Structure formats: C-alpha cells, structure tokens
C-alpha cells in the first residue's frame, strides 16, 4: 500500500531526463488503405515471460506503439513454460490480461491468442481470437485444434519451413494438416517468420487457399532483433472493412492479407496489386519544354522501399529501367512518350513483391495528364 | 521435457536472419585504466520483473554486454513486488540466481544486491555484495541496514534529490542517515541517477566522505531510456586493484569512483584527475617549420566527449580556448610557445567534469618533445 | 553565336537528373536579428581565378546561397596574379563585374572589394566598398591605403597572426598600422581567418577600437575546406539598420559585428550579448507538480551549437551545469528554485563566446512565468 | 617575385585548420580488376573555365583524386568560349597543360582531349588522345573529325539522346555519323551522360560496334551535381592490359568498357559478366548443423550496390530471391540445396546491369565447398 504510487513516480523520473535531441530514426510502419478496406498493420505471433520470451507483456505493447502497429497478439506456448518455477500461475490467459491493461490506454487492438506446439508433423500453430487459452492445453493436438475451432479461432501454421523441424526447409502438408484444413481448423500459414521468407510456404498457401501471414515471432527485443540491424519487424497487413476485432477476424478468414518484411511484400494478386496501386502517389506531371519527354514524380507512401522495373513501351530519359522509390520518398521519372499524350498508363513490375513463387506482380496506373 | 531444446532453437532462428548491414552505432562504453588500478565500468542499480521492472533478468545481462560493462547488480525492491500475483516466489534471491546463469557464459561480473525502500526520510537505498536478500525484508529499516552490515554489504543512498521524496530537490541528511553513517551502515550516495545530477548530493558525498555513485536505475529498456535518445547509460567507474568482486568491493568501500553520464564526469579530485590524465593520449608533436608554433594531436580514448578550456600561459593558433575532443576522436592544437621548448606542460580545465559543486578539475600533462 | 543558348541548356541537363533522395545535411547559416538591427551574415574575404583562387566568380555566389549568406565580397590580390598568362585582363574589377551578374538573379548583396598585399609589416589587408580597384594598384602601400580612403573604403587587416608573416603568431601593431589607424585608413581586423582564432588580434581590436571580423579567406571550395570536415565557413555577423549596402557600411564603420566559426562567437560585449540574448527562445515553463522544480525548454535559433554554464544561485535537477543547446535544437532544464517564483532571471555564462581574451560573456534573460 | 611563395603559404593555412572530426562519407570509387586486365576508372568528358565550365583545371584533378579515378580528360569546347573576354588565349591546349602540372604530382593519368561541338545532326563529340587541339578548330566538322583521326584520336558521340538536340530523346544515326563510323572517325558513344542512361544509345552502340561510354560531363562541381545528392559521378570502366595511356587507348578502341552510374552498370556481355564475376567474393560457406541448408556470405567489393535475383533451382531460407549486396558490404544467403553438395553453381541475374536494352546479364560462380 505504502508503495502504491511508486510505479507512476518511477516512470515520471525517466521522463524527466532532459532530452537534448533524439537520435532515433523513424521506425513507424506506414501502409495506405486500399479501396473498400482499412489496412491494419498486425504482428500476431509474439512471446513474453509467460512462455519463453524475455519481457513483461507491457513491453510488447510499447514496442507495437513505436512501430505504429494497429493490432498485436501475444501467443504464448501453453505447453512450454520455461519460467514456470517463478511464474507458476496455472491460468494461460494471464499474458493477455496484463497486456490488455496496458493496451487499453492506447489506440492498439489486442487479440487474445495462444500457440499450440508439438514436434513435427504437427509443428507450431497459433490460434487467435480465442476466449480462453486453458482448454487448449490438452495432450492430443487434435483436441487442441478442435477446441480452438469451438472458440471460433483463426488458426495458422507457424514457420513450416523452420529447419529445426524441416531440415531441408521444404515443408509439405502432412495428413495432420490436411485433416485440419478439411475440418476447417487451419486457416492460415506463415510465409514470412522472423526474417525468413519461404517460397514453399507461399506455394502451400496458394494451393490450399490458406491466408498468407508474416510475423516477428519475437522472444527478445524488437530493437535488438530488427531495429538495430536496420530492419523493420515482419508484419501482416490485413485489409479489413473497419478497424475492429470483428472486421479483422472476417478479413483474416477471407484471406485478405499481405506479409511484409523490409522491402519484401508477399500476397495474393487480389490483395497485393491494390496495395501497390495505393502505395504510389503522383506529383508534378508535365512535359519538358519543346520535347515529348514527360516528367513525373512518384511518391512512395509506405515504409518499405519499393523496387520497380519499367514495363511500358516507352523508355526513360534519366533513370535506369530498374529503380527504387525509397520509403516515404520520391523518384522523378522522365518518360519518352515520343508524342504528347493525354493519358499515361504507367506500368511497372514490382521486383520486391511476390504473388507466387518467383512471380512478381505487374502494376498499372492510369494517369490523366493536365494540359 | 519434450521442449527442453526449444529455447536454444528459437534463439538460433533469430541469428539466422541474414544481415545486409547493421545500423547500430557503437554504444560500447570505454574508459582507460589509471596508474595502479583497473577501471571497472559498473551499473549497480537495476530492476527486473522480480520487482517493478519490465524484463526478465537475462535481458539485463545482454544490455550490459552491449554497453561493455564489467559489473552489474540487480537491485530489486524486496518490499515492493507489483508482479507478485504472477511471480509469488518468496525467495528474494531469484533475480540474482537467474541472471547468474546468463552472466556465467560471459565475461561479466554479477554482484548480488537488493534495494531497501521506504518513504522519506529513509528513502531508497541499495545494499550490494549481500549473501541473502531475504533477511533484509523486515519491517523496521533500521534492522534492514543492520542485517546488510552483518552480511558485509556496501550500502548507498539512491537519488537523494528525487523530487517525489524531496520536492525542492535539495536533500539533507536526516538523523536516520547520520546514524547509518556513524554505525558504518551507509557508505555511498548516488550523485547521478537516471539522467539527474545533483550538486547537493555531491556536496553530501564530500562532507560525509561517502562514495560517489552513478547508476541507470533502469526499469524498462536501456535502448529506449538512453540509446535512442543519444545518451549512454549512467555508470560508476570503480578503480579496483583487480577485476574481481573482492577488489571491486574494496574499491567501493575506499571511495575510488567516478560517476559518468554522457560527457559529465563527477568524482573526488584524487580519482577524477588521474582518470582525465589517462583519458588523453598524445600524437605527433612538432613545431610548424620556421615558427614557434607547436602542433600536437590529442586523442580521447574514452566514450565520453571531453570538453576543455586552455589554462596555459600560451594561446592557441587555430582553436578556440574552449574545445571538445570527441569520444574516441582527436583534436589537433597549435600552441604558441613563443620560443622553442623541450618540455610542455599542457594544462586544461575539464569543463564537463566536477570535483565539487561548480568546481572543475584542472589537469596537467608533462610532455617531453622530441628534437 | 551559334552556341548562345548552350550554357542554359547545359545547366538544364544537370537539373534533370532525377533525385531519389538528397544526402546533404543542412548547411544554411542562421542567426536572429537583435533589437534595433537586422543581422547580416557576411563573408568579406574570398578569392577566385582572378587572383590565386581556383573557381570562376559565379561559384562564390552559389556557395554563398547554399550557406544562406546575405553579403559577400570577392577580394582579389591586385598585385598577385598567378593566372595572368591566361587571364591577362588589366581591369582589376572583372571579378566583381562577373559575380554581379550572377548575384543579381538572387537575393545576395555583392560588395566590391580588393586585397592590398605586401610582406610584413604591411601584410594583407582588404578594402571593401571601393568603386574601382585599379587605382589601388600602386607601388607604395601607403598610397594604396590613401586611395582606398579616397574611395570611402572600409579597410581591415587580414590574419595578423598568420605564422608565415608572424612566426610566433603574436601580432603587434607596427608603425605602419598605427599610422593607418590614426589617419582613418584602417578600421577593422580579422580575429577569425580560415579556422584560426587569434586572442592577440582580439586584444588589438579592443585596444584600438577596430571592428572585429571573421572570414573564410577561401581559395578552393567551401565544400572541401569546411563542409566535408563538419565545419561551417567563418563569417562576420553585421548588425545593420537595414539590409542594404549603405547600412552594412555604416555598421562596419560603427564596429557592430560578431565573428563566428562553428560554435565560437567573438565580439564586443555590446554586440555579442544582445546576439546571445536573441539566440535563445523559451518554451513551456512550468513547475513539476507538487514540487518547486521549474521545467523550462530553451530553443537555440542559431546554426551554432551554444555551450553554457549555469550562473544562477539555483542548481539544476537533471542537467550538468555545463550544457549545450545544439544548433536549431532544444534543451530542457529543471531548475530548483526552492520556492515558487513568478519571475526567473536565467543567468548563463556562454563558454563558446568571447568578449575579450579568455573572457566569456554572462547573459541574463528575465522570464515572466505564467501561473 | 615578391609573392612567389604565397600560393604554398595559403594552402598551408587551410591545412592547418584543426580537424575535430570529418563528416565526409567515403566517395572513393572501387572496382576490381578482371582476369587478364587492369580496371581503369575514367571520366573522359569534363569542362573548366577554359570553355563553359566554372573551375580552374586543378580542381578537376583534385575531384578525380577524391573519387579515386585513374584517368581523366578535360574536353573543352574549342568553338564555344563564353569566357573569351577574360581568357583570350588562342591556344586550345592550355586547359590540358595546366591540369598536367597538377596531375603530375599525383598518381592520375591525364589524357589530352577536346570537344567538337555543332548543332544536330553533328551534335557533340569528344576526341581524346589528341596531340594538339588547335587544328581541330575548323569550320567544317568533317574536317575536324579528319584531323582528329590524323592525330590518332579515339572519338565518341556525346549524349546522343540529349533532348536539346533530340526532343524525343530517341537518337538515330544520321548520314554524318554513318560516314564517320565508316571512315573510322567515330569509335564510341555515351550511353550514360550526367545521370541520363539511354537505351537507344545502347542499341546504337551494339548495332554499330561502338565503345560504350559513361561520363559526368561536369561543368560545375562534382560535389554539388553528384555527391551531395547521394550519387557517385558517372564513369567508364576500361579494361586495359596495363595502367598506361597506351593500354587505355588500345582498350577503348577494342571496346572493353562498362559504363557505371550509382548501381547501374551497362556494358557488352563479354565485359560486364567478367566484371560482375570479379565483383563478388565468397566467405564462410557451410551447412547449418543437421540440415541441408548451405549458409554462404557474399561480399561486394565494388562501390556500387549490386541488386540480384536468384536464378538457381534452389530456393533461399532467409532472404527474398531479390536482394542487394550493399557497396563494400556483405549479404549472407541460406540456400536450400535439398542434399549436401560439394560444388555449388551460384547463378544470379544482375538487375542493376544491362548488356542490351532491357536485358540483364546472368552471372554464375562455381564454388567448391569444403567438407
């Protein structure tokens, strides 16, 4: 009781420290909405001291706010509790409850989740939108999945290519996964986990109509595993009707996602192409005097560098056909249209994006030029 | 049991992530040894989830390694356990024990410590080099201090100027502290805590011959509270006969310390002057042809910027009398000696250093010039 | 004739080059006006190919625009013409005339000047506000100075401490300079030239009431001699009634200047103190709840880092008494006023500034605190 | 005579300026030798005050040294002399002669050159390895080319796509160029000029077996047109038998070049593929324990970022198939070889390189793995 006010006071101390200037380069993730949908930035695979992570749940909330995420889920291993000697609490919902208190003070959506973990072929799987993690803790994984379904969970297979369980890194569906899919108990698959992108997992996603996921799977600190290495954390962009838990859930079941890690974007064509379309804005289009060379400035409104290759019949005047628009920056193209035109169809291949293994999307923008 | 190997495997995953290039600017703290002593970089006031901190103890070890520290102590509040519902373990030594496992794999000394926390005038105090934290948890602070002494602890008063307990920020010794000092139960005082330097606390240190301490008092992440703001964590440099726990303890009791925060260095004259002397090395001293202008390069071998003001009878040719040698960098002076001399006494006032409130040390180097 | 349009076309080419992003950190010099005066940023000592410099005069105009200067003067050696074989033009006004064409397209004042150059004791001197450089080119320096006076020139002694002419670096006035001063033919003195600050020259300025000057004396490129080394070019701030050549001239004769190089500012008390006063703005002053600790944010509106030391009876809560407000940045102080006050007299010693050899100005700001 | 020593003294002054620390990021261009040839970094199209440039020739030498070039040529317009009023010298070799004095003090090859300039269709052309520029100054361009041939010059067509002469930016060979090629009077073509890459010019080079050139065409400062924008100057890499003028000339006539601008590399297959082969070195290849995932580190030994796309039958474990090895940096790949192999053929498409319009080279490296 005597110490009731101490937490607040201690935090105040650290805020008091006068800042001469901050050196932090911006790490806020930014992606535009697409027509008809709000784009939610999510990281739905994370750990804390309540399983084998190294931080208290509130740190995960604060990391998410620094990264400008909309949604997170703490997905503790319910079966694997290396800190059990010190944190013996039998309730597997504690991590969620503690984080919820922190998240409620901020504009961050917290989704209740849990990891279901076994050796291969079951492997690791995340169930999110659960109501109670405790009933998932049963011996037979089949029963865990059944319980998750009963709770209405969205379930995805974590890092299928993980070499500790798949020494060749080329996952295939086992009977277990096939049965889960058939029973409507497995809905998504991580195509990006940590910094690892698996073309094989992408193929599985497309063949089995699973939702494409990207997650950080963070155990330590986002700052150490990503930021100080010059990376951004892997995330899943979810295209939801509204910024609510219900809309998020609908969108995940409907497969409306793009997985993102640095400049790599992976998604189904119907999701990735609209995202890329919305990611580039146009400024200052006009012909250079006395020429048929059209000068146009492209602005990248995302936090990912976007790498493109020209796919138009026209060549460029002062750029390589392969070019990058830096995150949040611009690139000015001069396009040799050979005659003055009123409508330009800018057509670019997105070299950092994949809609299938080895397949880049081609994106077109119709631009009405002013006279 | 089935998951015994999981922790290792998960960490391996994150190391696998291919690094294109790292953006981390060096945060390693560096300070030279001084004649007769090894300089130990210590942070002896830190918290984890085992009191009101937000990380598992292993994170504190990893932070210390990144900062190139020699010694840390985790000083949990034994009386204040906001996470008790989830971490009910009655043994107040757990934080130390867990960190010890992590530290033993590295070249880092871990000192067993504990915080003794009361409202003013007792305030907050750290006892380090203890054997068992549990007996310190008694109602009367007097008995806590007595027990600490019994265990041979070195005890220091934390942030006496902290405005939550000292609303004017000007601490004085209460009868409690006076009695502790008289009984040999209080040996040091924080002059720098978080980013706060207190001249009043420095005055108390000098008047009562208390050891001068600087600590981070970290609850969250060193990266967020210091690194991303362009700061280094506050530390205490301890001048020990050897790099051992025993020598460290001897040196702390003997008062051989300098507290450091960024470019601020605070210590007793007998400790700070030798440190500054050792912190500057000399390169390339020679006269400019046909002149009596001596060119000499000074190298700062510490991780603190060093700010000096010329105190010689000679003026400079191409520098302001007030100049900075950046951390790890050099500054070339041209000194107008008016005639060619064989021995230079370089004499500088250290503007970033204090040996008493408002009092900067003056440092001299005798430099034998080659012909 | 056929090529009449080529120059424009060539420049257009280089502007066409699409910029992905620029890496240039801001080099624009910024200093505030002071009460009653407009602050003009000037560099009045520069060379081009028309004497012993290495660039065409238009480059000097473009450099000045990048550095955000208000006024420049090209002060060619009239007697020293190492490129005479290729540039034999006998008219010593050509450099001015060519630069004038470039400057007229921009908001930059160009002052006609010339250097008068002899061996010691005459040394190097700049005459500015001249009408015609040619009559200055006479054998006897005495006559050159007389002609400069006839034209109404403001004349200043360049780098008196330059070791090529003053091997001890400690200039004294010769009979020549004394006579020039007595005759009203010498009005100023460089206290900063290139990166060299001379306390001896400052003493001469004060003893003889000469105007304090700072100049780049550039021969090569500002980018190489200053910018890429992390320096800003040395300049003279002139406090003029208006932003006109006439006001500039009046101010220089009246001695209203401060010489600046990086964080070094040198001027007479009556000029430097008002400049420092105007250089710091205040934001967000309020007491921390339940304390008598006043938190106040200081903003440095100049392009020089400002280094201060506390001179108040009050101590600071979370800052060293010696602190820097970075160029264009802020520093938040917490001041222990011991009781709540309505008016604060903030009093600081400016450690990067000199009003006399080894003498820093003390600056006070009276701040009315809101309730 | 009196001033004989002044130039040296002035330069000494600027070197005296004490450097606290330099902020210049490295701009030195680096490219490896290829089997059988020394790689010479050249910029063979530059201007000074002796035509329509803005600097004295010595600045071009100093720029080249900063950029780590091996060879430069100053190619003044002989017909276009906007500074003629001030620089009336009738000898068109002066620029070369002055630069030669500066270059001789350094390890830089200076090639004597000149620009032959007319309106379209003749356009702009550079003749290098000339003996005397004056005889090239004749009314009829046909005669200029004939004279250049007589002197043994290597001649290349400058910026054929330049919109001031080619408003659509799509150059074709006129009868004039065809005749010059047939007569052996035109040997090369700029495919990169300033920042402009022309696919049309590349097509002309390949169709007519012209040597591929890249040049800065600098008139102002390399620092302003390139460095401060984050660019490197455009250059031509020439693969010569030795580092001599004769070998350089032989290599240019033989067409052994690659044009480079930032991360864009353009050359004939037989030149570009060996360059890319030599540009990547391999470190630390080994299988991850208990897997068939081969970890291998690639080092880019050039000053250009290299952008690649995987072309192997194997997929990657932790990288996008499209990846960049930063200039001078490394990238670690994990390759899923599915079984342990002893020889790896690493096969990558170089997305920043072109061997023909829109055609990227594919590069293979055979790597013997240790057991």
Coordinates of C-alpha atoms in Angstrom, one line a residue, chain A residues 18-317:
Chain A
X18 CA 16.0 16.3 -20.3
X19 CA 16.4 15.4 -24.0
X20 CA 19.0 17.4 -25.9
X21 CA 18.0 15.7 -29.1
X22 CA 16.9 12.3 -30.1
X23 CA 18.8 10.1 -32.5
X24 CA 16.1 7.7 -33.2
X25 CA 15.4 7.4 -36.9
X26 CA 11.7 6.8 -37.6
X27 CA 10.7 3.2 -37.2
X28 CA 6.9 3.8 -37.6
X29 CA 5.4 1.4 -40.2
X30 CA 3.1 3.0 -42.7
X31 CA 0.9 1.5 -45.4
X32 CA -2.1 3.1 -47.1
X33 CA -5.7 1.9 -47.1
X34 CA -6.9 0.3 -50.3
X35 CA -10.3 0.8 -52.0
X36 CA -13.0 -0.5 -49.7
X37 CA -10.7 -1.6 -46.9
X38 CA -8.8 -0.2 -44.0
X39 CA -5.2 -1.5 -43.9
X40 CA -4.4 -2.9 -40.4
X41 CA -0.8 -3.4 -39.5
X42 CA -0.6 -6.6 -37.3
X43 CA 2.0 -8.8 -35.6
X44 CA 0.1 -11.8 -34.4
X45 CA 2.9 -14.0 -33.2
X46 CA 4.8 -12.9 -30.1
X47 CA 6.1 -14.2 -26.8
X48 CA 6.7 -12.8 -23.2
X49 CA 8.0 -14.2 -19.9
X50 CA 4.7 -16.1 -19.7
X51 CA 6.2 -18.6 -22.1
X52 CA 9.8 -18.5 -23.4
X53 CA 10.0 -14.7 -24.1
X54 CA 12.1 -12.3 -22.0
X55 CA 9.9 -9.3 -21.4
X56 CA 6.8 -8.5 -19.4
X57 CA 3.7 -8.1 -21.6
X58 CA 3.6 -4.3 -21.4
X59 CA 6.9 -4.1 -23.3
X60 CA 5.2 -5.8 -26.3
X61 CA 2.5 -3.1 -26.2
X62 CA 5.1 -0.3 -26.1
X63 CA 7.1 -1.9 -28.9
X64 CA 3.9 -2.1 -31.1
X65 CA 3.2 1.6 -30.4
X66 CA 6.7 2.6 -31.5
X67 CA 6.3 0.5 -34.7
X68 CA 2.8 2.1 -35.3
X69 CA 1.0 -1.3 -35.3
X70 CA -2.8 -1.5 -35.2
X71 CA -3.0 -5.0 -33.7
X72 CA -0.9 -7.5 -31.8
X73 CA -1.4 -10.8 -30.3
X74 CA 0.6 -12.5 -27.6
X75 CA 0.8 -16.2 -28.5
X76 CA 2.4 -17.9 -25.6
X77 CA 3.3 -21.6 -25.7
X78 CA 0.7 -23.1 -23.4
X79 CA 2.7 -26.4 -23.1
X80 CA 6.1 -24.9 -22.8
X81 CA 6.7 -22.8 -19.7
X82 CA 10.4 -22.5 -19.0
X83 CA 9.8 -19.9 -16.3
X84 CA 7.3 -22.0 -14.5
X85 CA 9.3 -22.2 -11.4
X86 CA 8.9 -18.4 -11.0
X87 CA 5.7 -17.9 -12.8
X88 CA 3.6 -20.9 -11.7
X89 CA 0.2 -19.3 -12.4
X90 CA -2.0 -22.0 -14.0
X91 CA -4.1 -19.6 -15.9
X92 CA -2.8 -19.4 -19.5
X93 CA -4.8 -16.1 -20.1
X94 CA -2.6 -14.0 -17.8
X95 CA -0.3 -12.6 -20.5
X96 CA -3.3 -11.4 -22.4
X97 CA -4.9 -9.9 -19.3
X98 CA -1.8 -8.0 -18.3
X99 CA -1.2 -6.6 -21.8
X100 CA -4.8 -5.6 -22.1
X101 CA -4.4 -3.2 -19.2
X102 CA -1.5 -1.5 -21.0
X103 CA -3.2 -1.6 -24.4
X104 CA -6.4 0.0 -23.2
X105 CA -4.6 3.2 -22.5
X106 CA -3.6 3.4 -26.2
X107 CA -5.1 3.1 -29.6
X108 CA -3.9 -0.5 -30.0
X109 CA -6.1 -3.6 -30.6
X110 CA -5.0 -6.7 -28.6
X111 CA -6.2 -10.0 -29.8
X112 CA -6.3 -13.0 -27.4
X113 CA -4.1 -15.8 -28.8
X114 CA -2.2 -18.9 -27.9
X115 CA 0.4 -21.1 -29.5
X116 CA -0.2 -24.9 -29.9
X117 CA 3.2 -26.5 -30.0
X118 CA 4.2 -30.1 -30.9
X119 CA 7.1 -31.8 -32.7
X120 CA 6.7 -32.3 -36.4
X121 CA 4.5 -33.0 -38.2
X122 CA 2.0 -31.1 -36.0
X123 CA 4.6 -28.3 -35.5
X124 CA 3.8 -24.9 -34.2
X125 CA 0.4 -23.2 -34.7
X126 CA -1.2 -20.0 -33.5
X127 CA -4.8 -19.8 -32.5
X128 CA -6.1 -16.2 -32.2
X129 CA -9.4 -14.7 -31.3
X130 CA -9.7 -17.3 -28.6
X131 CA -11.8 -16.8 -25.5
X132 CA -9.9 -18.9 -23.0
X133 CA -6.4 -20.4 -23.6
X134 CA -6.7 -23.0 -20.8
X135 CA -8.9 -25.6 -22.6
X136 CA -6.4 -25.7 -25.4
X137 CA -3.9 -27.3 -23.1
X138 CA -4.7 -31.0 -23.7
X139 CA -2.4 -33.9 -24.6
X140 CA -3.7 -34.6 -28.1
X141 CA -3.1 -31.8 -30.6
X142 CA -6.2 -32.9 -32.4
X143 CA -8.3 -31.9 -29.4
X144 CA -6.5 -28.6 -29.1
X145 CA -7.4 -27.7 -32.7
X146 CA -11.0 -28.8 -32.1
X147 CA -11.2 -26.6 -29.0
X148 CA -9.8 -23.7 -30.9
X149 CA -12.4 -24.1 -33.6
X150 CA -15.1 -24.4 -30.9
X151 CA -13.9 -21.0 -29.6
X152 CA -14.1 -19.5 -33.2
X153 CA -10.4 -19.2 -33.5
X154 CA -8.4 -18.3 -36.6
X155 CA -5.5 -20.8 -36.7
X156 CA -2.3 -20.5 -38.7
X157 CA 0.7 -22.8 -39.1
X158 CA 3.9 -21.2 -37.9
X159 CA 7.2 -21.3 -39.9
X160 CA 6.5 -24.6 -41.7
X161 CA 10.0 -24.3 -43.3
X162 CA 11.8 -24.0 -39.9
X163 CA 14.8 -26.1 -40.3
X164 CA 14.7 -27.4 -36.8
X165 CA 11.5 -29.3 -37.8
X166 CA 12.2 -29.4 -41.6
X167 CA 15.9 -29.9 -42.1
X168 CA 15.6 -29.4 -45.9
X169 CA 13.5 -26.3 -45.4
X170 CA 10.9 -27.5 -47.9
X171 CA 7.7 -28.2 -46.0
X172 CA 4.9 -30.3 -47.3
X173 CA 1.4 -30.9 -45.9
X174 CA 1.2 -33.9 -43.6
X175 CA -2.0 -35.8 -43.1
X176 CA -2.4 -33.8 -39.9
X177 CA -2.5 -30.5 -41.7
X178 CA -4.7 -31.9 -44.5
X179 CA -7.2 -33.1 -42.0
X180 CA -7.2 -29.8 -40.1
X181 CA -7.8 -27.9 -43.3
X182 CA -10.6 -30.2 -44.3
X183 CA -12.2 -29.8 -40.9
X184 CA -11.9 -26.0 -41.1
X185 CA -9.4 -26.0 -38.2
X186 CA -6.4 -24.5 -40.0
X187 CA -6.8 -21.2 -42.0
X188 CA -3.5 -19.6 -42.5
X189 CA 0.2 -20.2 -42.9
X190 CA 3.3 -18.1 -42.1
X191 CA 5.1 -17.3 -45.3
X192 CA 7.4 -14.9 -43.5
X193 CA 8.6 -15.7 -40.0
X194 CA 11.4 -13.7 -38.3
X195 CA 13.4 -12.7 -41.4
X196 CA 12.7 -16.0 -43.2
X197 CA 10.6 -16.0 -46.4
X198 CA 9.7 -19.4 -47.7
X199 CA 8.6 -19.8 -51.3
X200 CA 7.5 -23.4 -50.4
X201 CA 5.1 -22.0 -47.7
X202 CA 3.8 -19.5 -50.3
X203 CA 3.1 -22.3 -52.7
X204 CA 1.2 -24.2 -49.9
X205 CA -0.8 -21.1 -49.2
X206 CA -1.9 -20.7 -52.8
X207 CA -2.5 -24.4 -53.4
X208 CA -4.6 -24.8 -50.2
X209 CA -6.2 -21.3 -50.1
X210 CA -4.6 -20.5 -46.8
X211 CA -4.3 -17.0 -45.5
X212 CA -0.7 -15.6 -46.1
X213 CA 0.9 -14.5 -42.8
X214 CA 4.1 -12.6 -41.8
X215 CA 5.1 -12.3 -38.1
X216 CA 8.1 -11.4 -36.0
X217 CA 7.8 -14.4 -33.6
X218 CA 9.7 -12.1 -31.2
X219 CA 11.1 -13.6 -28.0
X220 CA 13.7 -10.9 -27.1
X221 CA 13.5 -7.3 -28.0
X222 CA 12.3 -5.9 -31.4
X223 CA 15.0 -3.3 -31.0
X224 CA 17.8 -5.9 -31.0
X225 CA 16.4 -8.4 -33.4
X226 CA 15.3 -5.9 -36.0
X227 CA 15.7 -2.2 -35.5
X228 CA 19.5 -2.1 -34.7
X229 CA 20.1 -4.3 -37.7
X230 CA 18.4 -1.8 -40.0
X231 CA 15.3 -4.0 -40.4
X232 CA 11.6 -3.4 -39.7
X233 CA 9.7 -6.2 -37.9
X234 CA 7.8 -8.6 -40.2
X235 CA 4.1 -7.9 -40.2
X236 CA 0.8 -9.0 -41.8
X237 CA -1.2 -6.3 -43.4
X238 CA -4.9 -7.1 -43.1
X239 CA -7.5 -5.4 -45.3
X240 CA -10.5 -5.1 -43.0
X241 CA -13.8 -3.4 -43.5
X242 CA -13.3 -1.5 -40.3
X243 CA -10.7 -1.1 -37.6
X244 CA -12.3 -3.5 -35.2
X245 CA -11.6 -7.0 -33.9
X246 CA -14.6 -8.4 -35.8
X247 CA -13.6 -6.9 -39.1
X248 CA -10.0 -8.1 -38.6
X249 CA -11.3 -11.6 -38.0
X250 CA -13.5 -11.5 -41.0
X251 CA -10.6 -10.3 -43.2
X252 CA -8.2 -13.0 -41.9
X253 CA -10.8 -15.8 -42.6
X254 CA -11.3 -14.2 -46.0
X255 CA -7.6 -14.3 -46.8
X256 CA -7.2 -10.5 -47.4
X257 CA -3.6 -10.1 -46.3
X258 CA -0.1 -9.2 -47.4
X259 CA 3.0 -10.3 -45.5
X260 CA 5.7 -7.6 -45.3
X261 CA 9.4 -7.7 -44.2
X262 CA 11.5 -4.7 -45.1
X263 CA 11.1 -4.3 -48.9
X264 CA 9.6 -7.7 -49.4
X265 CA 5.8 -7.9 -49.9
X266 CA 4.1 -11.2 -50.4
X267 CA 0.4 -11.7 -51.0
X268 CA -2.2 -13.0 -53.3
X269 CA -2.6 -10.9 -56.5
X270 CA -6.0 -9.6 -55.5
X271 CA -4.5 -8.2 -52.3
X272 CA -1.0 -7.2 -53.3
X273 CA -1.9 -5.3 -56.5
X274 CA -4.4 -2.9 -54.9
X275 CA -1.8 -2.3 -52.1
X276 CA 0.9 -1.4 -54.6
X277 CA -1.5 0.7 -56.5
X278 CA -2.3 2.7 -53.4
X279 CA 1.3 2.8 -52.3
X280 CA 2.5 5.2 -55.1
X281 CA 1.1 8.7 -55.5
X282 CA 1.9 11.1 -58.4
X283 CA 3.1 14.6 -58.3
X284 CA 4.0 17.3 -60.9
X285 CA 3.5 15.6 -64.3
X286 CA 4.4 17.8 -67.2
X287 CA 6.3 17.8 -70.5
X288 CA 9.8 19.3 -70.6
X289 CA 9.6 22.3 -72.8
X290 CA 9.9 21.7 -76.5
X291 CA 10.1 18.0 -76.0
X292 CA 7.9 14.9 -75.8
X293 CA 9.6 13.9 -72.6
X294 CA 7.1 13.6 -69.7
X295 CA 8.4 14.4 -66.3
X296 CA 6.5 12.8 -63.4
X297 CA 7.3 12.4 -59.7
X298 CA 6.3 9.2 -57.9
X299 CA 5.9 9.3 -54.1
X300 CA 6.1 6.1 -52.1
X301 CA 3.7 6.5 -49.1
X302 CA 4.8 3.3 -47.4
X303 CA 7.6 2.5 -45.0
X304 CA 9.0 -0.1 -47.4
X305 CA 11.4 0.7 -50.2
X306 CA 9.7 -0.1 -53.5
X307 CA 11.8 -1.6 -56.3
X308 CA 10.3 -1.4 -59.8
X309 CA 11.2 -2.3 -63.4
X310 CA 9.8 -0.4 -66.3
X311 CA 7.2 -2.4 -68.3
X312 CA 6.0 0.3 -70.7
X313 CA 6.7 0.6 -74.4
X314 CA 8.3 3.9 -73.5
X315 CA 11.9 4.2 -72.3
X316 CA 13.2 6.6 -69.6
X317 CA 15.3 9.6 -70.1

